[in-house]
């Protein structure tokens, strides 16, 4: 079956603009995660969704960041009033269930560049 | 405060030799550890994992060792192959908490 897909693959925007990043998880996976990787850094957890439960937003760096997951499937990460420090690769992952031991499958990422 | 540390940003190994990638952690509550491999322009892919109740897990050419007292784990690849050249991330979780990743080690296997 298809893996996790993300769009766009690259996004260049001007400082102050809003951007939306999309993630299509693997069909049937109930857990969905967003991470970002800044230059020279590891993967930084942002937010995760598990089924119908309230998302864990503990990793979101500021209130400019938000995410939603519609119908338990597709997710959109929105960054408002982008700043240059938001430039990074944003990665989405999904897993069958939410458990620390459940394998997460990653998409190819969206490279965001804020000028 | 980095809870998962990969202190070597890069490593070069000759084809056929052993590659050893190291990872240290500070949170004693971590009970599950994973290694992910990442090629350029692709997302990370799961490689191998180990539970804190074990000290070794082997899968083909890949073996992960866990030393809980030292809060240290390592990934051994033997024999190393050019296709193993990638960035390797160590990750850890405590129960059902989100994964915490290290910064990665770039492995180059030289033919």
XYZ file of C-alpha atoms in Angstrom:
226
model
C 0.000 0.000 0.000
C 0.957 3.650 -0.232
C 3.185 5.142 2.403
C 2.872 8.482 4.136
C 2.732 11.347 1.663
C 3.318 15.017 2.253
C 2.730 18.105 0.166
C 4.216 20.304 -0.981
C 7.704 18.818 -1.056
C 9.193 22.313 -1.026
C 7.728 25.625 0.046
C 9.383 29.019 -0.145
C 7.535 31.860 1.508
C 8.115 35.377 2.671
C 8.390 36.296 6.304
C 4.988 37.115 7.761
C 2.980 34.914 5.403
C 0.934 31.912 6.518
C 1.679 28.410 5.220
C -0.190 25.122 5.262
C 1.543 21.767 5.091
C -0.404 18.622 4.351
C 0.064 15.015 5.445
C -1.718 11.908 4.195
C -1.014 9.052 6.604
C -1.074 5.362 5.829
C -4.654 4.164 5.554
C -5.857 2.624 8.811
C -3.205 4.236 10.979
C -4.827 5.870 13.964
C -1.837 7.847 15.218
C -0.290 10.768 13.337
C 2.733 12.835 14.336
C 4.405 16.031 13.181
C 8.110 16.690 13.659
C 10.502 19.268 12.337
C 14.186 19.061 11.641
C 16.109 22.295 11.610
C 19.576 22.443 10.087
C 22.026 20.390 12.131
C 19.378 19.338 14.615
C 17.535 16.157 15.397
C 13.855 15.586 14.886
C 11.831 17.830 17.165
C 8.402 16.563 18.168
C 5.607 19.061 17.495
C 2.205 17.423 17.901
C 0.472 14.080 17.685
C -3.058 12.861 17.114
C -4.433 9.552 18.375
C -7.839 8.541 17.124
C -10.539 10.826 18.483
C -8.561 11.894 21.536
C -7.460 15.465 22.035
C -4.091 16.003 20.354
C -0.912 16.349 22.360
C 0.277 19.829 21.427
C 3.080 19.952 23.954
C 5.803 20.271 21.314
C 4.398 23.219 19.381
C 6.977 26.032 19.691
C 4.525 28.929 19.670
C 0.875 29.802 19.192
C 1.639 30.565 15.547
C 1.679 26.809 15.013
C -1.499 24.765 14.845
C -2.586 21.478 13.368
C -5.781 19.658 12.676
C -6.722 16.213 11.534
C -9.928 15.824 9.629
C -11.918 12.615 9.671
C -9.143 10.812 11.460
C -7.049 10.837 8.315
C -5.468 13.837 6.545
C -3.676 16.386 8.706
C -2.724 19.995 8.048
C -0.010 21.863 9.920
C -0.475 25.621 9.740
C 2.175 28.180 10.556
C 0.929 31.732 10.805
C 3.066 34.823 10.317
C 6.109 32.740 9.420
C 9.527 33.721 10.749
C 12.960 32.865 9.364
C 13.582 30.507 12.286
C 10.634 28.423 11.081
C 12.757 27.297 8.121
C 13.156 23.545 8.483
C 12.054 20.210 7.089
C 8.639 19.311 8.479
C 8.087 15.581 8.754
C 4.865 13.715 9.272
C 4.652 10.134 10.527
C 1.873 7.689 11.255
C 1.578 4.479 13.220
C -1.081 1.847 13.564
C -1.722 2.655 17.203
C -0.381 5.150 19.672
C 2.238 3.377 21.690
C 5.865 4.142 22.318
C 6.686 0.775 20.802
C 4.641 1.173 17.635
C 6.730 1.733 14.525
C 6.304 5.170 13.041
C 6.367 5.479 9.268
C 7.610 8.800 7.995
C 6.745 10.784 4.928
C 9.445 12.443 2.799
C 8.935 15.803 4.475
C 8.222 19.355 3.372
C 11.211 21.671 3.184
C 10.066 25.114 4.274
C 12.203 28.143 3.533
C 11.176 31.484 4.970
C 12.906 34.409 3.277
C 18.443 20.063 27.529
C 19.207 17.173 25.211
C 17.855 13.926 26.569
C 19.237 11.860 23.696
C 22.746 12.613 22.515
C 24.652 11.393 19.518
C 28.039 12.938 20.055
C 29.581 11.934 16.747
C 28.102 13.954 13.889
C 29.851 11.802 11.325
C 31.632 8.482 10.909
C 33.565 6.964 8.005
C 34.090 3.239 7.705
C 35.559 1.025 5.012
C 33.279 -1.400 3.247
C 33.266 -4.777 4.968
C 34.309 -3.390 8.335
C 32.131 -2.856 11.388
C 30.304 0.450 11.910
C 29.554 1.394 15.506
C 27.183 4.272 16.148
C 26.763 5.480 19.700
C 23.941 7.111 21.607
C 23.689 8.343 25.198
C 20.579 9.325 27.086
C 19.888 11.119 30.335
C 16.280 10.225 31.151
C 16.217 7.057 33.279
C 12.501 6.677 32.511
C 13.205 5.795 28.879
C 12.247 2.166 28.353
C 12.235 1.756 24.587
C 14.920 2.696 22.125
C 14.938 2.804 18.360
C 17.287 3.492 15.486
C 16.081 5.168 12.328
C 17.980 5.554 9.081
C 17.552 8.521 6.772
C 18.623 8.987 3.172
C 18.708 12.488 1.636
C 15.303 13.840 0.599
C 13.520 10.917 2.246
C 11.845 10.470 5.590
C 13.508 8.372 8.291
C 12.848 4.635 8.142
C 12.722 2.350 11.145
C 15.752 0.114 11.453
C 15.805 -1.725 14.766
C 14.583 -1.312 18.336
C 15.250 -2.616 21.812
C 13.233 -2.719 25.002
C 14.855 -1.862 28.303
C 14.306 -5.430 29.507
C 16.896 -6.592 26.979
C 20.527 -5.760 26.464
C 20.865 -6.901 22.875
C 18.706 -7.217 19.790
C 19.943 -8.541 16.486
C 18.471 -8.322 13.007
C 20.697 -9.534 10.212
C 23.707 -7.242 9.908
C 22.319 -4.872 12.541
C 22.679 -5.313 16.291
C 21.688 -2.867 18.981
C 23.264 -3.068 22.436
C 21.803 -1.402 25.513
C 23.751 -0.630 28.678
C 21.177 0.721 31.110
C 23.621 1.437 33.911
C 25.664 3.623 31.576
C 22.563 5.000 29.817
C 24.220 4.097 26.554
C 23.212 2.245 23.450
C 25.042 1.443 20.289
C 24.211 0.217 16.820
C 26.616 -2.203 15.176
C 26.522 -2.807 11.440
C 28.630 -5.651 10.189
C 29.735 -5.983 7.503
C 29.187 -2.378 6.433
C 28.056 -1.807 2.863
C 28.069 1.346 0.708
C 24.250 1.325 0.780
C 24.405 1.799 4.532
C 25.664 5.341 3.986
C 22.954 7.517 5.556
C 22.160 9.540 8.647
C 21.280 7.378 11.639
C 19.028 8.722 14.387
C 18.746 7.270 17.843
C 15.341 7.737 19.533
C 13.874 6.892 22.910
C 10.511 6.876 24.616
C 9.199 6.495 28.152
C 5.948 4.558 28.152
C 3.643 6.318 25.754
C 5.486 9.623 25.598
C 6.515 11.032 22.214
C 9.781 9.830 20.780
C 12.832 11.923 21.617
C 15.438 11.920 18.846
C 19.145 12.583 18.821
C 20.755 14.878 16.246
C 21.928 12.002 14.097
C 25.233 10.573 12.922
C 26.133 10.625 9.247
C 27.701 7.306 8.282
C 29.810 7.080 5.153
C 30.832 3.615 4.030
C 33.751 3.836 1.654
C 34.149 1.192 -1.030
